[in-house]
């Protein structure tokens, strides 16, 4: 029996579904997940010594490729002095100063341990700041698994057919208003139906948890202006896009200033980190200064901070974004050409180092149009790529990530494999 199969059989006995996060379970693409024992650069090495070119990049953090020597050295150096102090430490200050420098809208920031904690806390903060209870989210956007946000959620929730998770009390769900992304009228109507009651609007400015969707021209500006008019806090969930598409994230690209921003993934350098920050007048509502409580045993952990600081400084030094966009265009153009040659309808949205593929003839502009794409065809495409050594996110409702380590042989080989997979559909 292959080692991965043996590990999965053991895992199934003691871990629900054999995985610690549902989207890893391969349930929507068929087959059993493989287990990874090592990751370097653009490559994963499975328990059975298969080498795979990785486009999941641990769901975003590995923008410099896996196990980058600069990040590894930073962790090792921090480790010499211990793993956790439970007190303020110098790394936290340096991390906060870096984040506020990279993202000017963030005047103050609070570290936590995951994107879920970041968005959950940002929503509580917006409710505490405004004294209002309702929140607005967009169908298909995924902001982690806190109760208020598991309503019409994307990513693993959508992949496994429970975008409205069981276990969320109706009394919680009714405080969450869900509207379609890119739908101006629906957002106007949500405010009209809840005058003075909406604490915040939270969105992924480039939704990437139903596959990748880009905002219609002017849409983000419209959302910003509506929130300002209605006194609602605008939260950009940049857990995925933060530092991924620009040092300052989507808000730098689109020149929109949110009131709060949530971050994660890249700022941990591969270790568990989340963060939320924004206007000082809002952030100062947080304990111990203000009445909104939020806390965390390992928040600002020195090892995680050291890893994240090293990764952010490397971005500052290398400024890899145009290189990453070139790699993204190479993949997009390869897939689009292969689909045309095969006569298969496909959309291949791409921005910077993020791309996805929808097997559908129509442009994908929101959750509803994303659902029209063929998930079974994606599963066949996924399986063929994996059989030929390229690992994509195991779900039609995720986005692929490219790292600087993909440049050269890895991206060329992967493009060959993905073009061949389209041809064999
Ligand atoms: P975490 O709690 O998983 O660190 O972050 C939640 C989160 C918040 N906001 C956005 C925009 C996110 O994409 C995420 C998490 N992303 C998924 C992948 N699309 C994590 C993968 C998983 O659930 O295993």
Short mmCIF file of C-alpha atoms and ligand atoms in Angstrom, two decimals:
data_model
loop_
_atom_site.label_atom_id
_atom_site.label_comp_id
_atom_site.label_asym_id
_atom_site.label_seq_id
_atom_site.Cartn_x
_atom_site.Cartn_y
_atom_site.Cartn_z
CA UNK A 1 0.00 0.00 0.00
CA UNK A 2 1.29 3.50 -0.86
CA UNK A 3 2.39 5.41 2.22
CA UNK A 4 -0.18 8.17 1.56
CA UNK A 5 -2.93 5.56 1.42
CA UNK A 6 -1.75 4.03 4.68
CA UNK A 7 -1.52 7.46 6.33
CA UNK A 8 -5.00 8.37 5.08
CA UNK A 9 -6.45 5.10 6.38
CA UNK A 10 -4.95 5.86 9.81
CA UNK A 11 -6.06 9.50 9.63
CA UNK A 12 -9.66 8.54 8.87
CA UNK A 13 -9.78 6.68 12.19
CA UNK A 14 -8.84 9.68 14.32
CA UNK A 15 -9.47 12.86 12.28
CA UNK A 16 -12.88 13.75 10.78
CA UNK A 17 -12.62 13.03 7.05
CA UNK A 18 -8.91 12.37 7.64
CA UNK A 19 -8.09 16.05 7.24
CA UNK A 20 -7.69 19.11 9.42
CA UNK A 21 -9.34 21.34 6.84
CA UNK A 22 -12.17 20.10 4.60
CA UNK A 23 -10.95 21.49 1.30
CA UNK A 24 -7.90 19.18 1.51
CA UNK A 25 -10.12 16.10 1.37
CA UNK A 26 -10.36 15.77 -2.45
CA UNK A 27 -14.08 14.99 -2.04
CA UNK A 28 -15.13 17.17 -4.96
CA UNK A 29 -12.38 15.99 -7.30
CA UNK A 30 -12.39 12.30 -6.45
CA UNK A 31 -9.73 10.01 -5.10
CA UNK A 32 -7.87 10.25 -1.83
CA UNK A 33 -5.59 13.11 -0.82
CA UNK A 34 -1.84 12.52 -0.92
CA UNK A 35 0.31 13.32 2.12
CA UNK A 36 3.28 15.67 1.81
CA UNK A 37 6.53 15.14 3.72
CA UNK A 38 8.54 18.06 2.32
CA UNK A 39 8.15 21.23 0.30
CA UNK A 40 10.87 23.30 -1.37
CA UNK A 41 10.49 26.13 -3.86
CA UNK A 42 7.68 25.32 -6.29
CA UNK A 43 7.69 21.62 -5.42
CA UNK A 44 5.95 19.32 -2.99
CA UNK A 45 7.40 15.89 -2.17
CA UNK A 46 4.72 13.37 -1.23
CA UNK A 47 5.07 10.59 1.33
CA UNK A 48 5.59 8.31 -1.68
CA UNK A 49 8.40 10.49 -3.04
CA UNK A 50 6.37 11.91 -5.91
CA UNK A 51 7.46 15.44 -6.83
CA UNK A 52 4.59 17.79 -7.71
CA UNK A 53 4.67 21.34 -9.05
CA UNK A 54 2.47 23.15 -6.53
CA UNK A 55 -0.12 25.81 -7.42
CA UNK A 56 -1.79 25.77 -4.00
CA UNK A 57 1.26 27.31 -2.25
CA UNK A 58 -0.28 26.29 1.10
CA UNK A 59 -3.39 28.31 0.06
CA UNK A 60 -1.43 31.53 -0.49
CA UNK A 61 1.35 32.03 2.10
CA UNK A 62 4.21 30.65 0.01
CA UNK A 63 4.66 33.62 -2.33
CA UNK A 64 8.46 33.11 -2.15
CA UNK A 65 8.08 29.37 -2.72
CA UNK A 66 8.22 26.76 0.02
CA UNK A 67 10.89 26.68 2.71
CA UNK A 68 12.68 29.81 1.48
CA UNK A 69 16.17 29.98 3.07
CA UNK A 70 15.72 33.57 4.26
CA UNK A 71 12.50 32.70 6.12
CA UNK A 72 13.93 29.44 7.43
CA UNK A 73 16.98 31.25 8.80
CA UNK A 74 14.78 33.88 10.47
CA UNK A 75 12.73 31.19 12.22
CA UNK A 76 15.88 29.32 13.32
CA UNK A 77 17.37 32.52 14.76
CA UNK A 78 14.20 33.34 16.68
CA UNK A 79 13.99 29.75 17.90
CA UNK A 80 17.32 30.09 19.71
CA UNK A 81 15.54 32.37 22.19
CA UNK A 82 12.44 30.28 22.77
CA UNK A 83 9.06 29.74 21.12
CA UNK A 84 6.53 31.84 23.01
CA UNK A 85 6.75 34.41 25.83
CA UNK A 86 3.15 35.46 26.50
CA UNK A 87 4.45 39.01 26.81
CA UNK A 88 4.99 41.78 24.27
CA UNK A 89 8.10 41.11 22.22
CA UNK A 90 10.17 43.23 19.80
CA UNK A 91 9.07 41.24 16.73
CA UNK A 92 5.44 42.34 17.20
CA UNK A 93 6.41 46.00 17.03
CA UNK A 94 8.49 45.47 13.91
CA UNK A 95 5.66 43.51 12.26
CA UNK A 96 3.09 46.19 13.09
CA UNK A 97 5.40 48.92 11.76
CA UNK A 98 5.93 46.95 8.52
CA UNK A 99 2.21 46.37 7.99
CA UNK A 100 1.32 50.01 8.64
CA UNK A 101 4.08 51.07 6.23
CA UNK A 102 2.99 48.64 3.47
CA UNK A 103 -0.74 49.40 3.88
CA UNK A 104 -1.26 53.12 4.66
CA UNK A 105 -4.97 52.68 5.48
CA UNK A 106 -3.86 50.59 8.47
CA UNK A 107 -3.02 53.14 11.16
CA UNK A 108 -3.13 50.51 13.92
CA UNK A 109 -3.10 46.71 13.71
CA UNK A 110 -3.78 43.77 16.04
CA UNK A 111 -2.14 40.39 15.41
CA UNK A 112 -4.04 37.10 15.80
CA UNK A 113 -3.55 33.53 14.61
CA UNK A 114 -5.69 32.99 11.51
CA UNK A 115 -7.72 34.76 8.87
CA UNK A 116 -10.87 33.51 10.57
CA UNK A 117 -9.91 35.22 13.82
CA UNK A 118 -9.06 38.39 11.89
CA UNK A 119 -12.43 38.66 10.13
CA UNK A 120 -14.42 37.55 13.18
CA UNK A 121 -12.69 40.20 15.28
CA UNK A 122 -13.04 42.91 12.62
CA UNK A 123 -16.78 42.33 12.48
CA UNK A 124 -17.12 42.46 16.28
CA UNK A 125 -15.09 45.68 16.21
CA UNK A 126 -17.31 47.21 13.51
CA UNK A 127 -20.41 46.28 15.53
CA UNK A 128 -18.87 47.74 18.69
CA UNK A 129 -17.80 50.91 16.90
CA UNK A 130 -21.17 51.57 15.23
CA UNK A 131 -23.50 50.08 17.83
CA UNK A 132 -25.22 48.31 14.95
CA UNK A 133 -25.84 44.54 14.60
CA UNK A 134 -26.31 43.68 10.94
CA UNK A 135 -23.46 42.93 8.54
CA UNK A 136 -23.37 42.60 4.75
CA UNK A 137 -21.34 39.96 2.95
CA UNK A 138 -21.35 38.78 -0.66
CA UNK A 139 -22.45 35.35 -1.84
CA UNK A 140 -19.46 33.16 -2.58
CA UNK A 141 -17.02 35.25 -0.59
CA UNK A 142 -15.29 33.23 2.11
CA UNK A 143 -13.97 34.94 5.21
CA UNK A 144 -13.16 31.95 7.38
CA UNK A 145 -15.53 29.91 9.49
CA UNK A 146 -16.95 32.20 12.20
CA UNK A 147 -20.74 31.88 12.58
CA UNK A 148 -21.72 35.27 11.13
CA UNK A 149 -19.77 34.57 7.96
CA UNK A 150 -20.72 30.99 7.13
CA UNK A 151 -23.68 32.26 5.14
CA UNK A 152 -23.49 31.64 1.39
CA UNK A 153 -19.77 31.16 1.92
CA UNK A 154 -17.30 30.01 -0.74
CA UNK A 155 -14.15 27.88 -0.55
CA UNK A 156 -14.51 24.59 1.30
CA UNK A 157 -18.05 25.44 2.49
CA UNK A 158 -19.24 25.73 -1.11
CA UNK A 159 -17.03 22.86 -2.29
CA UNK A 160 -18.73 20.49 0.13
CA UNK A 161 -22.21 21.81 -0.56
CA UNK A 162 -22.80 23.61 2.74
CA UNK A 163 -22.33 27.32 2.05
CA UNK A 164 -24.80 27.83 4.91
CA UNK A 165 -23.19 25.63 7.55
CA UNK A 166 -25.20 23.56 10.00
CA UNK A 167 -24.76 24.70 13.59
CA UNK A 168 -25.20 28.42 12.92
CA UNK A 169 -28.27 29.56 14.88
CA UNK A 170 -30.96 31.28 12.78
CA UNK A 171 -30.69 34.20 15.20
CA UNK A 172 -27.06 34.67 14.10
CA UNK A 173 -27.74 34.13 10.39
CA UNK A 174 -30.51 36.71 10.29
CA UNK A 175 -27.98 39.40 11.22
CA UNK A 176 -26.04 38.65 8.04
CA UNK A 177 -27.40 40.17 4.84
CA UNK A 178 -26.04 38.48 1.70
CA UNK A 179 -25.95 40.23 -1.66
CA UNK A 180 -24.48 39.36 -5.06
CA UNK A 181 -21.01 40.64 -5.88
CA UNK A 182 -20.93 43.27 -8.65
CA UNK A 183 -24.66 43.93 -8.03
CA UNK A 184 -25.12 47.63 -7.24
CA UNK A 185 -28.91 47.52 -6.87
CA UNK A 186 -28.76 44.63 -4.39
CA UNK A 187 -26.37 46.52 -2.12
CA UNK A 188 -28.46 49.69 -2.31
CA UNK A 189 -31.55 47.62 -1.48
CA UNK A 190 -29.80 45.99 1.49
CA UNK A 191 -29.14 49.41 3.01
CA UNK A 192 -32.64 50.66 2.17
CA UNK A 193 -34.17 47.65 3.90
CA UNK A 194 -31.98 48.08 6.99
CA UNK A 195 -31.68 51.84 7.53
CA UNK A 196 -29.15 52.69 10.24
CA UNK A 197 -28.71 49.02 11.14
CA UNK A 198 -25.74 47.86 9.05
CA UNK A 199 -22.47 47.88 11.00
CA UNK A 200 -20.20 46.87 8.14
CA UNK A 201 -19.80 45.55 4.65
CA UNK A 202 -17.11 42.88 4.37
CA UNK A 203 -15.80 41.70 1.02
CA UNK A 204 -12.90 40.13 -0.71
CA UNK A 205 -12.09 43.00 -3.09
CA UNK A 206 -11.10 40.36 -5.66
CA UNK A 207 -13.23 37.36 -4.64
CA UNK A 208 -11.14 34.22 -4.95
CA UNK A 209 -13.12 31.60 -3.06
CA UNK A 210 -15.50 30.68 -5.85
CA UNK A 211 -12.63 30.69 -8.31
CA UNK A 212 -11.33 34.18 -9.15
CA UNK A 213 -13.80 36.98 -9.84
CA UNK A 214 -12.80 40.57 -10.65
CA UNK A 215 -14.94 43.59 -9.78
CA UNK A 216 -16.73 45.45 -12.56
CA UNK A 217 -15.18 48.86 -13.29
CA UNK A 218 -16.10 51.29 -10.53
CA UNK A 219 -17.78 48.70 -8.34
CA UNK A 220 -15.35 48.93 -5.41
CA UNK A 221 -15.58 52.73 -5.53
CA UNK A 222 -19.37 52.40 -5.44
CA UNK A 223 -19.19 50.15 -2.36
CA UNK A 224 -16.81 52.60 -0.65
CA UNK A 225 -19.08 55.57 -1.32
CA UNK A 226 -22.19 53.73 -0.17
CA UNK A 227 -20.54 52.71 3.12
CA UNK A 228 -19.42 56.29 3.70
CA UNK A 229 -22.91 57.61 2.97
CA UNK A 230 -24.56 55.06 5.28
CA UNK A 231 -22.01 55.22 8.12
CA UNK A 232 -21.12 51.54 7.71
CA UNK A 233 -17.55 50.29 8.22
CA UNK A 234 -15.98 49.01 4.99
CA UNK A 235 -13.86 45.92 5.64
CA UNK A 236 -11.54 44.66 2.89
CA UNK A 237 -10.77 41.04 3.56
CA UNK A 238 -7.26 40.83 2.10
CA UNK A 239 -6.27 37.65 3.88
CA UNK A 240 -5.58 36.19 0.44
CA UNK A 241 -4.76 39.26 -1.67
CA UNK A 242 -2.75 41.17 0.95
CA UNK A 243 0.92 41.37 -0.13
CA UNK A 244 0.01 38.81 -2.84
CA UNK A 245 -0.89 41.27 -5.65
CA UNK A 246 0.96 44.38 -4.47
CA UNK A 247 2.76 45.39 -1.29
CA UNK A 248 -0.36 47.34 -0.37
CA UNK A 249 -2.80 44.73 -1.64
CA UNK A 250 -5.85 45.33 -3.82
CA UNK A 251 -6.51 48.64 -2.04
CA UNK A 252 -3.22 49.94 -3.50
CA UNK A 253 -4.10 48.69 -7.00
CA UNK A 254 -7.68 50.00 -6.92
CA UNK A 255 -6.86 53.14 -4.90
CA UNK A 256 -9.73 52.50 -2.48
CA UNK A 257 -9.30 53.19 1.24
CA UNK A 258 -11.24 50.73 3.42
CA UNK A 259 -11.89 51.46 7.08
CA UNK A 260 -10.56 48.08 8.22
CA UNK A 261 -8.46 45.43 6.49
CA UNK A 262 -8.03 41.81 7.46
CA UNK A 263 -4.79 39.98 6.67
CA UNK A 264 -3.29 36.52 6.99
CA UNK A 265 -1.45 33.87 4.96
CA UNK A 266 1.64 35.73 3.59
CA UNK A 267 2.20 37.70 6.83
CA UNK A 268 2.94 34.46 8.66
CA UNK A 269 5.63 33.28 6.25
CA UNK A 270 4.02 29.83 6.50
CA UNK A 271 3.35 29.97 10.25
CA UNK A 272 -0.13 30.62 11.75
CA UNK A 273 -0.79 34.38 11.67
CA UNK A 274 -3.76 36.65 11.07
CA UNK A 275 -4.14 40.39 11.58
CA UNK A 276 -6.73 43.13 11.35
CA UNK A 277 -6.18 46.85 11.30
CA UNK A 278 -7.32 50.20 9.98
CA UNK A 279 -8.51 53.56 11.21
CA UNK A 280 -7.06 54.37 14.64
CA UNK A 281 -10.41 55.72 15.90
CA UNK A 282 -11.97 52.32 15.19
CA UNK A 283 -9.00 50.20 16.36
CA UNK A 284 -8.87 52.08 19.66
CA UNK A 285 -12.26 50.62 20.51
CA UNK A 286 -10.40 47.36 21.13
CA UNK A 287 -9.51 46.16 24.63
CA UNK A 288 -7.58 47.15 26.65
CA UNK A 289 -8.28 50.70 25.36
CA UNK A 290 -11.94 50.32 24.42
CA UNK A 291 -14.95 48.07 25.14
CA UNK A 292 -14.58 45.54 22.28
CA UNK A 293 -12.87 42.44 23.61
CA UNK A 294 -10.42 40.42 21.50
CA UNK A 295 -7.47 38.30 22.64
CA UNK A 296 -5.16 35.37 21.83
CA UNK A 297 -2.63 33.26 23.73
CA UNK A 298 -0.25 33.02 20.79
CA UNK A 299 -1.04 36.32 19.08
CA UNK A 300 2.23 37.98 18.03
CA UNK A 301 4.12 34.72 18.55
CA UNK A 302 7.86 35.47 18.11
CA UNK A 303 8.56 32.60 15.68
CA UNK A 304 5.58 33.48 13.50
CA UNK A 305 6.42 37.17 13.60
CA UNK A 306 10.04 36.44 12.64
CA UNK A 307 8.89 34.34 9.68
CA UNK A 308 6.38 36.95 8.54
CA UNK A 309 8.81 39.85 8.93
CA UNK A 310 11.41 38.00 6.84
CA UNK A 311 8.82 37.34 4.13
CA UNK A 312 7.57 40.93 4.04
CA UNK A 313 11.11 42.32 3.95
CA UNK A 314 11.89 39.99 1.05
CA UNK A 315 8.87 41.38 -0.82
CA UNK A 316 10.11 44.90 -0.09
CA UNK A 317 13.57 44.01 -1.41
CA UNK A 318 12.54 41.97 -4.48
CA UNK A 319 9.28 43.71 -5.45
CA UNK A 320 8.38 40.59 -7.47
CA UNK A 321 4.90 41.66 -8.58
CA UNK A 322 5.50 42.35 -12.25
CA UNK A 323 7.49 39.11 -12.56
CA UNK A 324 4.65 37.20 -10.90
CA UNK A 325 2.11 38.83 -13.22
CA UNK A 326 4.17 37.71 -16.23
CA UNK A 327 4.06 34.13 -14.95
CA UNK A 328 0.31 34.46 -14.39
CA UNK A 329 -0.20 35.69 -17.96
CA UNK A 330 1.88 32.80 -19.28
CA UNK A 331 -0.47 30.33 -17.58
CA UNK A 332 -3.60 32.24 -18.59
CA UNK A 333 -2.57 32.46 -22.25
CA UNK A 334 -1.57 28.79 -22.31
CA UNK A 335 -4.90 27.63 -20.87
CA UNK A 336 -6.97 29.97 -23.06
CA UNK A 337 -5.16 28.82 -26.21
CA UNK A 338 -5.52 25.15 -25.27
CA UNK A 339 -9.26 25.57 -24.64
CA UNK A 340 -9.72 27.33 -27.99
CA UNK A 341 -7.78 24.62 -29.81
CA UNK A 342 -9.86 21.93 -28.12
CA UNK A 343 -13.11 23.80 -28.71
CA UNK A 344 -13.96 23.80 -25.01
CA UNK A 345 -15.61 26.86 -23.44
CA UNK A 346 -13.42 28.16 -20.61
CA UNK A 347 -12.85 31.39 -18.72
CA UNK A 348 -9.37 31.94 -17.29
CA UNK A 349 -9.41 34.97 -14.99
CA UNK A 350 -5.94 36.04 -13.86
CA UNK A 351 -4.45 38.89 -11.90
CA UNK A 352 -0.82 38.84 -10.87
CA UNK A 353 0.07 35.47 -9.38
CA UNK A 354 -3.57 34.38 -9.01
CA UNK A 355 -5.59 32.53 -11.64
CA UNK A 356 -8.42 30.04 -11.95
CA UNK A 357 -10.24 28.19 -14.71
CA UNK A 358 -14.01 27.98 -15.14
CA UNK A 359 -15.34 25.57 -17.76
CA UNK A 360 -18.23 27.72 -18.95
CA UNK A 361 -18.92 29.84 -22.05
CA UNK A 362 -20.01 32.88 -20.07
CA UNK A 363 -17.87 35.41 -18.19
CA UNK A 364 -17.92 34.71 -14.43
CA UNK A 365 -18.88 37.86 -12.55
CA UNK A 366 -20.48 36.49 -9.38
CA UNK A 367 -21.44 33.41 -7.37
CA UNK A 368 -24.38 32.50 -9.60
CA UNK A 369 -22.32 32.56 -12.81
CA UNK A 370 -19.48 30.67 -11.10
CA UNK A 371 -21.90 27.87 -10.24
CA UNK A 372 -22.76 27.50 -13.93
CA UNK A 373 -19.22 26.33 -14.66
CA UNK A 374 -18.75 22.56 -14.91
CA UNK A 375 -17.32 21.19 -11.66
CA UNK A 376 -17.11 17.64 -13.12
CA UNK A 377 -15.01 18.91 -16.02
CA UNK A 378 -12.79 20.75 -13.54
CA UNK A 379 -12.40 17.50 -11.57
CA UNK A 380 -11.22 15.69 -14.72
CA UNK A 381 -8.82 18.54 -15.50
CA UNK A 382 -7.53 18.50 -11.92
CA UNK A 383 -6.99 14.73 -11.96
CA UNK A 384 -5.15 14.78 -15.30
CA UNK A 385 -2.85 17.56 -14.11
CA UNK A 386 -2.12 15.66 -10.91
CA UNK A 387 -1.43 12.46 -12.83
CA UNK A 388 1.18 14.43 -14.78
CA UNK A 389 2.82 16.07 -11.76
CA UNK A 390 0.97 19.37 -11.35
CA UNK A 391 -1.08 20.01 -8.20
CA UNK A 392 -3.93 22.52 -8.41
CA UNK A 393 -6.36 23.37 -5.58
CA UNK A 394 -8.60 20.27 -5.23
CA UNK A 395 -11.80 22.26 -5.80
CA UNK A 396 -13.49 24.14 -8.65
CA UNK A 397 -14.14 26.93 -6.14
CA UNK A 398 -10.60 27.95 -5.31
CA UNK A 399 -7.85 30.03 -6.91
CA UNK A 400 -4.37 28.95 -7.98
CA UNK A 401 -1.26 30.70 -6.68
CA UNK A 402 2.14 31.16 -8.32
CA UNK A 403 5.34 31.85 -6.39
CA UNK A 404 8.62 33.44 -7.45
CA UNK A 405 10.08 29.91 -7.30
CA UNK A 406 7.92 28.86 -10.26
CA UNK A 407 9.88 31.06 -12.65
CA UNK A 408 11.70 29.13 -15.38
CA UNK A 409 11.49 25.34 -15.60
CA UNK A 410 8.57 24.82 -13.22
CA UNK A 411 6.16 27.19 -14.94
CA UNK A 412 7.15 25.96 -18.41
CA UNK A 413 6.65 22.33 -17.42
CA UNK A 414 3.37 23.12 -15.68
CA UNK A 415 2.05 24.96 -18.73
CA UNK A 416 2.85 21.95 -20.88
CA UNK A 417 0.99 19.67 -18.47
CA UNK A 418 -2.05 21.96 -18.13
CA UNK A 419 -2.30 22.42 -21.93
CA UNK A 420 -2.09 18.66 -22.35
CA UNK A 421 -4.78 18.14 -19.71
CA UNK A 422 -7.16 20.46 -21.57
CA UNK A 423 -6.38 18.63 -24.81
CA UNK A 424 -7.18 15.27 -23.21
CA UNK A 425 -10.58 16.42 -21.80
P1 LIG B 1 -7.92 31.00 7.77
O1 LIG B 1 -8.79 31.00 8.99
O2 LIG B 1 -8.08 29.74 6.95
O3 LIG B 1 -6.44 31.33 8.08
O4 LIG B 1 -8.38 32.23 6.82
C1 LIG B 1 -9.74 32.31 6.46
C2 LIG B 1 -9.86 33.16 5.22
C3 LIG B 1 -10.30 34.46 5.34
N1 LIG B 1 -10.43 35.25 4.25
C4 LIG B 1 -10.12 34.80 3.01
C5 LIG B 1 -10.28 35.71 1.84
C6 LIG B 1 -9.67 33.48 2.84
O5 LIG B 1 -9.37 33.03 1.59
C7 LIG B 1 -9.52 32.63 3.95
C8 LIG B 1 -9.05 31.19 3.85
N2 LIG B 1 -8.78 30.71 2.53
C9 LIG B 1 -8.97 29.29 2.35
C10 LIG B 1 -8.66 28.93 0.90
N3 LIG B 1 -9.45 29.64 -0.05
C11 LIG B 1 -8.18 28.47 3.32
C12 LIG B 1 -8.00 27.01 2.97
C13 LIG B 1 -8.69 26.11 3.95
O6 LIG B 1 -9.81 26.44 4.40
O7 LIG B 1 -8.07 25.05 4.25
#
